[in-house]
Every structure is written in C-alpha cells, then in structure tokens.
Coordinates of C-alpha atoms in Angstrom, one line a residue:
M10 CA 3.4 363.9 80.0
A11 CA 5.2 363.4 83.1
R12 CA 6.9 360.2 84.1
P13 CA 6.8 359.2 87.6
F14 CA 9.3 358.1 89.7
N15 CA 9.8 354.0 89.2
F16 CA 12.1 352.9 92.7
S17 CA 11.4 349.1 91.6
A18 CA 13.9 347.2 92.5
G19 CA 15.2 345.6 88.4
P20 CA 14.0 345.5 86.2
A21 CA 14.6 349.1 87.0
V22 CA 14.6 352.6 85.6
L23 CA 16.8 354.1 83.3
P24 CA 18.0 357.4 82.3
L25 CA 15.5 359.6 80.5
E26 CA 18.2 360.4 78.2
V27 CA 19.2 357.2 77.3
L28 CA 15.7 355.6 76.3
E29 CA 15.2 359.0 73.7
Q30 CA 18.5 358.3 72.0
A31 CA 17.4 354.3 72.0
A32 CA 13.9 355.6 71.0
A33 CA 15.4 357.7 68.0
E34 CA 17.8 354.9 66.9
M35 CA 15.4 352.0 67.7
L36 CA 13.9 351.3 63.6
D37 CA 18.1 352.7 61.9
W38 CA 20.6 352.7 63.7
H39 CA 23.5 355.6 62.7
G40 CA 21.9 355.2 58.9
S41 CA 22.7 351.7 59.1
G42 CA 18.5 351.2 58.0
V43 CA 18.7 348.0 60.6
S44 CA 17.1 348.3 64.3
V45 CA 20.4 347.4 66.3
M46 CA 18.3 344.5 67.3
E47 CA 18.3 343.1 63.9
M48 CA 22.6 342.9 63.8
S49 CA 24.2 340.1 63.5
H50 CA 26.8 340.4 66.6
R51 CA 28.9 339.5 64.6
G52 CA 29.2 342.0 62.0
R53 CA 30.8 345.4 62.6
D54 CA 28.2 347.3 63.3
F55 CA 27.8 345.6 66.2
M56 CA 31.2 345.2 66.6
S57 CA 32.1 348.8 67.3
I58 CA 28.7 348.8 69.3
C59 CA 30.2 345.9 71.7
E60 CA 34.2 347.4 72.1
Q61 CA 32.7 350.8 72.7
A62 CA 30.4 349.7 75.5
E63 CA 33.6 347.3 76.4
R64 CA 36.4 350.4 76.3
D65 CA 33.2 352.5 78.5
L66 CA 32.9 350.6 81.3
R67 CA 36.7 349.5 81.5
E68 CA 37.9 353.7 81.9
L69 CA 34.1 354.4 84.1
L70 CA 35.2 351.7 86.7
A71 CA 38.7 351.9 86.1
V72 CA 39.4 348.1 85.5
P73 CA 43.4 347.4 85.1
T74 CA 44.4 345.6 82.2
S75 CA 44.8 342.8 84.6
F76 CA 41.1 342.1 83.9
R77 CA 39.1 340.9 81.6
I78 CA 35.2 342.4 81.0
L79 CA 32.2 339.5 79.8
F80 CA 28.9 340.3 78.4
M81 CA 27.1 337.1 79.1
Q82 CA 23.6 335.7 80.4
G83 CA 22.4 334.2 82.7
G84 CA 21.7 336.7 86.0
G85 CA 23.4 336.4 88.9
L86 CA 21.7 333.4 90.0
G87 CA 23.6 332.4 86.2
Q88 CA 26.4 332.9 88.3
N89 CA 26.0 331.3 91.6
A90 CA 27.0 327.8 89.4
I91 CA 29.1 329.6 87.1
V92 CA 31.4 331.0 89.4
P93 CA 31.9 327.7 91.7
M94 CA 31.9 326.2 88.1
N95 CA 35.0 328.3 87.0
L96 CA 37.0 328.7 90.6
I97 CA 36.1 326.0 93.1
G98 CA 38.8 323.6 91.2
R99 CA 41.8 325.7 91.8
L100 CA 42.5 324.4 94.4
A101 CA 42.2 320.9 95.1
S102 CA 40.5 321.1 98.7
H103 CA 37.6 322.6 96.3
T104 CA 36.2 324.6 98.6
A105 CA 34.7 328.1 98.4
D106 CA 34.3 330.5 101.6
F107 CA 31.1 332.2 101.7
V108 CA 29.6 335.7 104.6
L109 CA 26.8 335.4 104.2
T110 CA 24.7 338.6 105.0
G111 CA 21.1 338.6 103.4
S112 CA 19.3 336.6 100.8
W113 CA 21.0 336.5 98.1
S114 CA 24.5 335.9 99.8
I115 CA 22.4 332.9 101.2
K116 CA 21.6 332.1 97.7
S117 CA 25.1 332.0 96.7
Q118 CA 26.1 329.4 99.1
A119 CA 23.2 326.7 98.1
E120 CA 24.3 326.9 94.8
A121 CA 28.0 326.9 95.3
R122 CA 27.3 323.0 97.2
R123 CA 26.1 321.7 94.2
Y124 CA 29.9 321.4 92.7
G125 CA 32.3 321.4 96.3
Q126 CA 32.8 322.7 99.9
A127 CA 30.8 325.8 100.5
H128 CA 32.1 326.6 104.0
V129 CA 30.3 329.5 106.0
A130 CA 33.0 332.2 107.2
A131 CA 30.5 334.5 108.4
Q132 CA 27.1 335.1 108.4
L133 CA 24.2 336.6 110.4
D134 CA 21.8 336.1 113.0
G135 CA 18.4 336.2 113.1
E136 CA 15.1 336.5 110.3
R137 CA 15.7 339.6 109.0
P138 CA 19.9 341.2 108.9
V139 CA 20.7 344.3 110.6
S140 CA 24.4 344.7 110.3
L141 CA 28.1 343.2 108.7
P142 CA 29.8 341.2 110.3
P143 CA 33.5 342.5 110.9
P144 CA 36.1 341.1 108.5
S145 CA 38.4 340.5 112.1
T146 CA 35.5 337.6 113.1
W147 CA 35.0 335.5 109.9
R148 CA 36.1 331.8 110.2
I149 CA 37.8 331.5 107.0
S150 CA 38.9 327.9 105.9
T151 CA 42.3 326.7 105.2
S152 CA 42.5 327.2 101.7
P153 CA 40.1 328.4 100.5
S154 CA 39.2 328.9 96.3
Y155 CA 37.5 332.0 96.6
V156 CA 35.5 333.8 99.2
H157 CA 32.6 335.2 98.2
L158 CA 30.3 338.1 99.0
C159 CA 27.3 340.3 98.3
S160 CA 28.8 343.6 98.4
N161 CA 25.2 345.0 98.8
E162 CA 21.9 342.8 100.0
T163 CA 19.6 344.3 97.7
I164 CA 16.5 342.6 99.4
D165 CA 17.7 343.7 103.4
G166 CA 19.3 346.9 102.2
I167 CA 22.4 345.9 103.7
E168 CA 26.0 347.7 101.9
F169 CA 29.2 347.0 102.3
Q170 CA 30.5 350.6 102.3
E171 CA 34.5 349.2 101.0
V172 CA 35.2 346.2 99.8
P173 CA 37.3 343.3 102.5
D174 CA 41.3 343.5 102.4
L175 CA 41.9 339.0 102.5
R176 CA 45.1 339.8 102.4
A177 CA 44.8 341.8 105.7
L178 CA 43.1 338.9 107.1
G179 CA 45.9 336.2 106.3
C180 CA 43.9 334.8 103.7
D181 CA 45.4 335.0 99.4
A182 CA 42.5 333.9 97.8
P183 CA 40.8 335.5 95.7
L184 CA 37.7 338.0 96.2
V185 CA 34.1 337.1 94.6
I186 CA 31.6 339.5 94.9
D187 CA 28.3 339.6 93.5
C188 CA 27.9 343.5 92.7
S189 CA 24.2 343.0 90.7
S190 CA 22.7 346.5 92.5
H191 CA 25.3 348.7 93.0
I192 CA 27.6 348.1 89.6
A193 CA 28.4 351.1 89.1
S194 CA 27.2 353.7 91.8
R195 CA 30.7 353.6 93.5
A196 CA 34.5 352.7 92.8
I197 CA 35.1 349.5 93.1
D198 CA 38.8 349.2 94.9
W199 CA 40.3 346.3 92.0
R200 CA 43.1 345.4 94.3
R201 CA 41.1 343.8 96.6
V202 CA 39.1 341.8 94.1
G203 CA 39.7 338.6 91.8
L204 CA 36.3 338.4 90.4
A205 CA 32.8 341.0 89.9
Y206 CA 29.4 340.0 88.3
A207 CA 26.7 341.9 88.3
G208 CA 23.2 341.7 86.7
A209 CA 22.8 344.4 84.3
Q210 CA 18.2 344.9 85.4
K211 CA 19.4 346.7 88.4
N212 CA 21.5 349.9 87.8
I213 CA 22.6 349.2 83.5
G214 CA 20.2 348.7 81.6
P215 CA 17.0 345.6 80.9
A216 CA 17.4 342.4 82.3
G217 CA 19.2 339.6 79.7
L218 CA 23.0 341.1 80.1
T219 CA 25.4 339.9 83.0
L220 CA 28.8 342.0 83.9
V221 CA 31.1 339.4 84.5
I222 CA 34.6 341.4 85.4
V223 CA 37.3 338.4 85.8
R224 CA 41.0 338.8 86.9
D225 CA 44.0 336.7 84.1
D226 CA 44.9 334.5 85.9
L227 CA 41.2 333.2 87.6
L228 CA 40.4 332.1 83.8
G229 CA 41.2 328.5 82.6
H230 CA 40.3 326.4 85.9
A231 CA 37.0 325.5 85.4
L232 CA 35.1 322.0 86.4
P233 CA 34.7 319.6 83.9
I234 CA 31.1 320.3 84.1
C235 CA 31.1 323.0 82.9
P236 CA 29.8 323.8 79.9
S237 CA 31.8 325.9 77.6
V238 CA 29.5 328.6 77.3
F239 CA 30.3 329.7 81.2
D240 CA 34.2 328.8 80.9
Y241 CA 35.5 331.9 81.4
R242 CA 38.3 331.6 79.8
T243 CA 36.1 330.5 76.6
V244 CA 34.4 333.5 76.9
A245 CA 36.9 335.8 76.7
S246 CA 39.3 334.3 74.5
Q247 CA 36.1 335.0 72.6
N248 CA 34.8 338.6 73.0
S249 CA 32.0 337.5 74.5
M250 CA 30.6 336.0 71.5
F251 CA 30.9 332.6 71.7
N252 CA 27.9 332.6 71.0
T253 CA 25.9 334.8 70.6
P254 CA 25.2 337.4 73.2
P255 CA 22.0 339.6 74.7
T256 CA 23.3 342.0 71.5
Y257 CA 20.1 344.8 72.6
A258 CA 21.1 344.7 76.0
I259 CA 24.6 345.2 75.6
Y260 CA 23.6 348.4 73.4
I261 CA 21.8 350.1 75.9
A262 CA 24.5 349.3 78.9
G263 CA 26.7 351.4 76.5
L264 CA 24.1 354.1 76.2
T265 CA 24.0 353.7 79.8
F266 CA 28.2 353.9 80.3
Q267 CA 28.5 357.3 77.9
W268 CA 26.0 358.7 80.3
L269 CA 26.8 358.2 83.4
R270 CA 30.9 359.5 81.4
R271 CA 29.0 362.6 81.0
Q272 CA 27.3 363.5 84.6
T273 CA 28.6 366.1 86.9
E274 CA 27.8 366.8 90.1
A275 CA 29.8 369.8 91.9
G276 CA 32.9 369.8 90.9
L277 CA 33.1 365.9 90.4
N278 CA 32.7 364.2 86.9
G279 CA 31.4 360.4 86.0
L280 CA 31.6 358.0 89.0
A281 CA 32.6 360.6 91.1
A282 CA 30.0 362.4 90.7
I283 CA 27.1 359.7 90.3
E284 CA 27.9 358.8 94.0
A285 CA 27.9 361.5 95.6
R286 CA 24.5 362.2 94.1
N287 CA 23.8 358.5 95.6
I288 CA 24.8 359.4 98.4
A289 CA 23.1 362.7 99.2
K290 CA 19.6 360.5 98.0
A291 CA 20.3 358.6 100.4
K292 CA 20.7 360.6 103.6
L293 CA 17.6 362.2 102.3
L294 CA 15.5 359.3 102.8
Y295 CA 16.8 358.0 105.9
E296 CA 17.1 361.3 107.4
C297 CA 13.4 361.0 106.7
I298 CA 12.7 357.3 107.8
D299 CA 14.7 358.5 110.6
N300 CA 13.4 361.6 111.7
S301 CA 10.0 359.9 111.8
S302 CA 7.4 358.1 114.3
L303 CA 5.4 356.0 112.2
Y304 CA 8.9 354.9 109.7
R305 CA 11.4 353.5 110.3
N306 CA 14.5 351.2 109.0
D307 CA 16.3 348.8 111.1
V308 CA 20.0 348.8 109.2
H309 CA 22.6 349.5 111.2
P310 CA 23.6 352.7 110.0
D311 CA 27.5 351.7 108.9
C312 CA 26.0 349.4 106.5
R313 CA 23.2 351.3 105.0
S314 CA 22.2 350.8 101.6
R315 CA 22.6 354.1 99.5
M316 CA 20.4 351.7 96.9
N317 CA 18.3 349.7 98.3
V318 CA 16.7 351.5 101.9
P319 CA 13.8 348.8 102.4
F320 CA 11.1 350.4 105.7
F321 CA 8.2 349.9 107.3
L322 CA 5.1 351.5 109.1
A323 CA 4.6 351.2 112.7
N324 CA 1.3 349.8 111.8
E325 CA 1.7 347.6 108.9
S326 CA -2.0 347.2 108.6
L327 CA -1.6 350.5 106.5
T328 CA 1.3 349.6 104.3
E329 CA -1.9 348.7 101.0
L330 CA -2.8 352.1 101.9
F331 CA 0.9 354.3 101.2
L332 CA 1.4 352.1 98.5
L333 CA -1.8 353.0 96.6
Q334 CA -1.8 356.3 98.0
A335 CA 1.8 356.1 96.6
R336 CA 0.9 354.7 92.9
E337 CA -2.0 357.9 93.0
A338 CA 0.8 360.4 93.4
G339 CA 3.2 358.7 90.6
L340 CA 5.8 357.1 92.7
L341 CA 5.8 353.4 91.9
Q342 CA 7.0 349.6 92.8
L343 CA 7.1 350.8 96.8
K344 CA 6.2 347.9 98.0
G345 CA 8.9 345.8 99.3
H346 CA 10.1 342.0 98.6
K347 CA 7.5 339.9 99.0
S348 CA 10.0 337.7 101.5
V349 CA 10.4 340.5 104.1
G350 CA 6.5 342.6 103.3
G351 CA 6.9 346.1 104.1
L352 CA 8.1 348.8 101.1
R353 CA 11.5 349.9 99.7
A354 CA 12.7 352.3 97.6
S355 CA 15.5 351.5 95.1
L356 CA 17.3 354.8 94.3
Y357 CA 19.5 354.0 91.5
N358 CA 21.9 356.3 89.4
A359 CA 18.6 357.4 87.2
M360 CA 16.6 357.6 90.1
P361 CA 17.2 361.6 89.8
I362 CA 16.7 363.7 93.2
D363 CA 13.8 365.2 92.7
G364 CA 12.2 362.1 92.1
V365 CA 13.3 361.4 96.4
H366 CA 12.3 364.4 97.5
A367 CA 9.0 363.5 95.9
L368 CA 8.9 360.3 98.0
V369 CA 10.0 362.3 101.6
R370 CA 6.9 364.2 100.4
H371 CA 4.2 361.6 100.0
M372 CA 5.5 360.0 103.0
Q373 CA 5.7 363.4 105.4
A374 CA 2.2 363.4 104.3
F375 CA 0.9 360.6 105.0
E376 CA 2.4 360.3 108.7
A377 CA 0.5 363.7 109.2
T378 CA -2.6 361.6 108.1
H379 CA -2.1 358.5 110.6
A380 CA 0.7 359.1 112.5

C-alpha cells in the first residue's frame, strides 16, 4: 500500500530503505540468530554495529580526529543540563553565554542557570521570533566558559545559514550548538564549533539516542555534581559503553548514515547531495506560501529554516479543516506546535520531494476553495 507523507517534527519520518532493511533484519541480524534489540551491548556483533555507525557519521559530517563522537541518552533537553555540568566550570567565572532565538534556546538558558551564570548575549524582541540577531550585536561576557546557540529552532522555523565565527567577534570561548533538528542536513564548519549535540529523533533515527560531538580539549572539566554517566570524559573513555547505550536506536541511526552516504543529486554525493535536495524542497514550499494570499510565514527569508516550515492561515478558523483534508489526502502531522498554533511542515532528509509537491497541491487546492 502507498505510505502517507509524514511531516512530523519528531519523532519523524525515516527513509523507507532503512525501515525495510530493519524489518528484514528484525529477527536475525546477519545470521547471528538474534535481533539487534536482543544483543549484548558489549558483544562482538553490536560493537561492530556501533563502531561502523561512528565511522560513517564521522565521514559523513567530516568530523575531525580532534573531536569525539558520543552516543548518549536524554535528548536535547537532557543536554541542556549535561552541557553546563561539563563545561560551565572550565573557567572561574562559571558563566555561559546564550543567544536566544526561539523556544529551544530559551529552555537551554533557563536550565543552565542551575549550574552557574547564564548570561544572555543576544535575544529577539516579540512573542514570535522572525529574524536572527547579527553576531556583531551580541554582547558576549568577559570570560564565558562557552557560548551556546540553537542553530535551528524547530518550533519557530529559524535557522542559522552559517555557524557564527566567535573569533571574529574577539571571543575565544568554544561555541556549543544544539543542532537537533538539522543535524546531517548540511555541513558543519568544525573550525567554529567546540561541541554539537542533537537528539536523533528528528533527522536520524528513533527517539532515545542523543549525539554529542565534542572537541578533545573540552573533556575533563565536569562539575563535581555531574553524574559519572553524564561526564563526557567518562563516556568518551568508555567509547559510549560506560552504561548500556540505546542499542537499537544506534543501529537504526547507523543504517540512516549509510543511506545518507549513498545519496546522489545533480552530480553531488552524500551530505552535499542531501543538502541540495533540502534546498529544493524548502524553496518549493516557501514559494507556495509567498505567492499565496491565504498562507503566510513571518520569518525573514535570510534565516528561514530548511527543515521546519511554520505557516499560518489568514483565516485561522480554517486550520482544523485544512488539517482534516490534509489527513484525508495522506499528508500527516501538519499541526503547528501547541505553543504557537498554526501549521508546520518538517522537511527532514527522509521526506521525498514528491511529498512536498503533494503538500503544495493540497495547499493550492484548499486556497482555491477557501481564499
């Protein structure tokens, strides 16, 4: 049967090839006689799965050898506490700087206040953020242990199109990025980043796995209160096996990394190919919105998210009817986040462009009837 198009913000759509391979291997992984879910995390079979997943991710994202890749748990919200417990004590100031650009970065700053000073370096005015504060306007504190930003705000649909260069601002603190909702959708300039973290459930795999990519020199600074299971140095020294990791989620993520490496688009391969495809998908949907009198997206074009596209109806009383008819057309999970309302389409890597075409056709047909 034909599958519907799932625009969920997370847990989100996975590549069909990945689901089919996981289904084929569910009862017997490569002749082992058991499912991956039944394997010992320290056994030879699972260790090979985990090591391959790490190698593929490192190659896919061009992660330098000076960074460690950690497979952890707790999601992005968990890292809101784990990051400061590991980094805020690097310097005597016990201060971290935050760039507040939407719902998730606000949560990060609020949580960090438990562990030190959480200084606001920049923030946006208004209830619904529609732009990004230029780095030249940031008010970075004298000696922050790190500077934190959310590079793609899932709820608000705002994305940094390039990672800011703190050195150009006269700051030598490491930059920490929450890239949960656009990890593996575009390249990361590791010269500008000290630590990147991401929940896997938006663009990589099932809920339960959290990726942390951390520069070596940032290990070993954990506060005394930091639980050993969340100490980056401990996790790194044990190759993410200090405690039982989310084994099946790592396996699915590994299959997704392999799928990403196989992608081709207009002569491009791997991450470059998937980025080109993501640009095309986002362009298609934003053009539909911008050329409409019924739909609107308020985010400034230079910082619109490629992954998460919130939009609103001029007549908001039509929203439920739009969603009902979308479901009937096989277009799922288009309801906006409960905190902002409206509609939202998440265009993650696994969303085919055919799904975006189907959504645009539905939007145009709905407008023809209800404009």
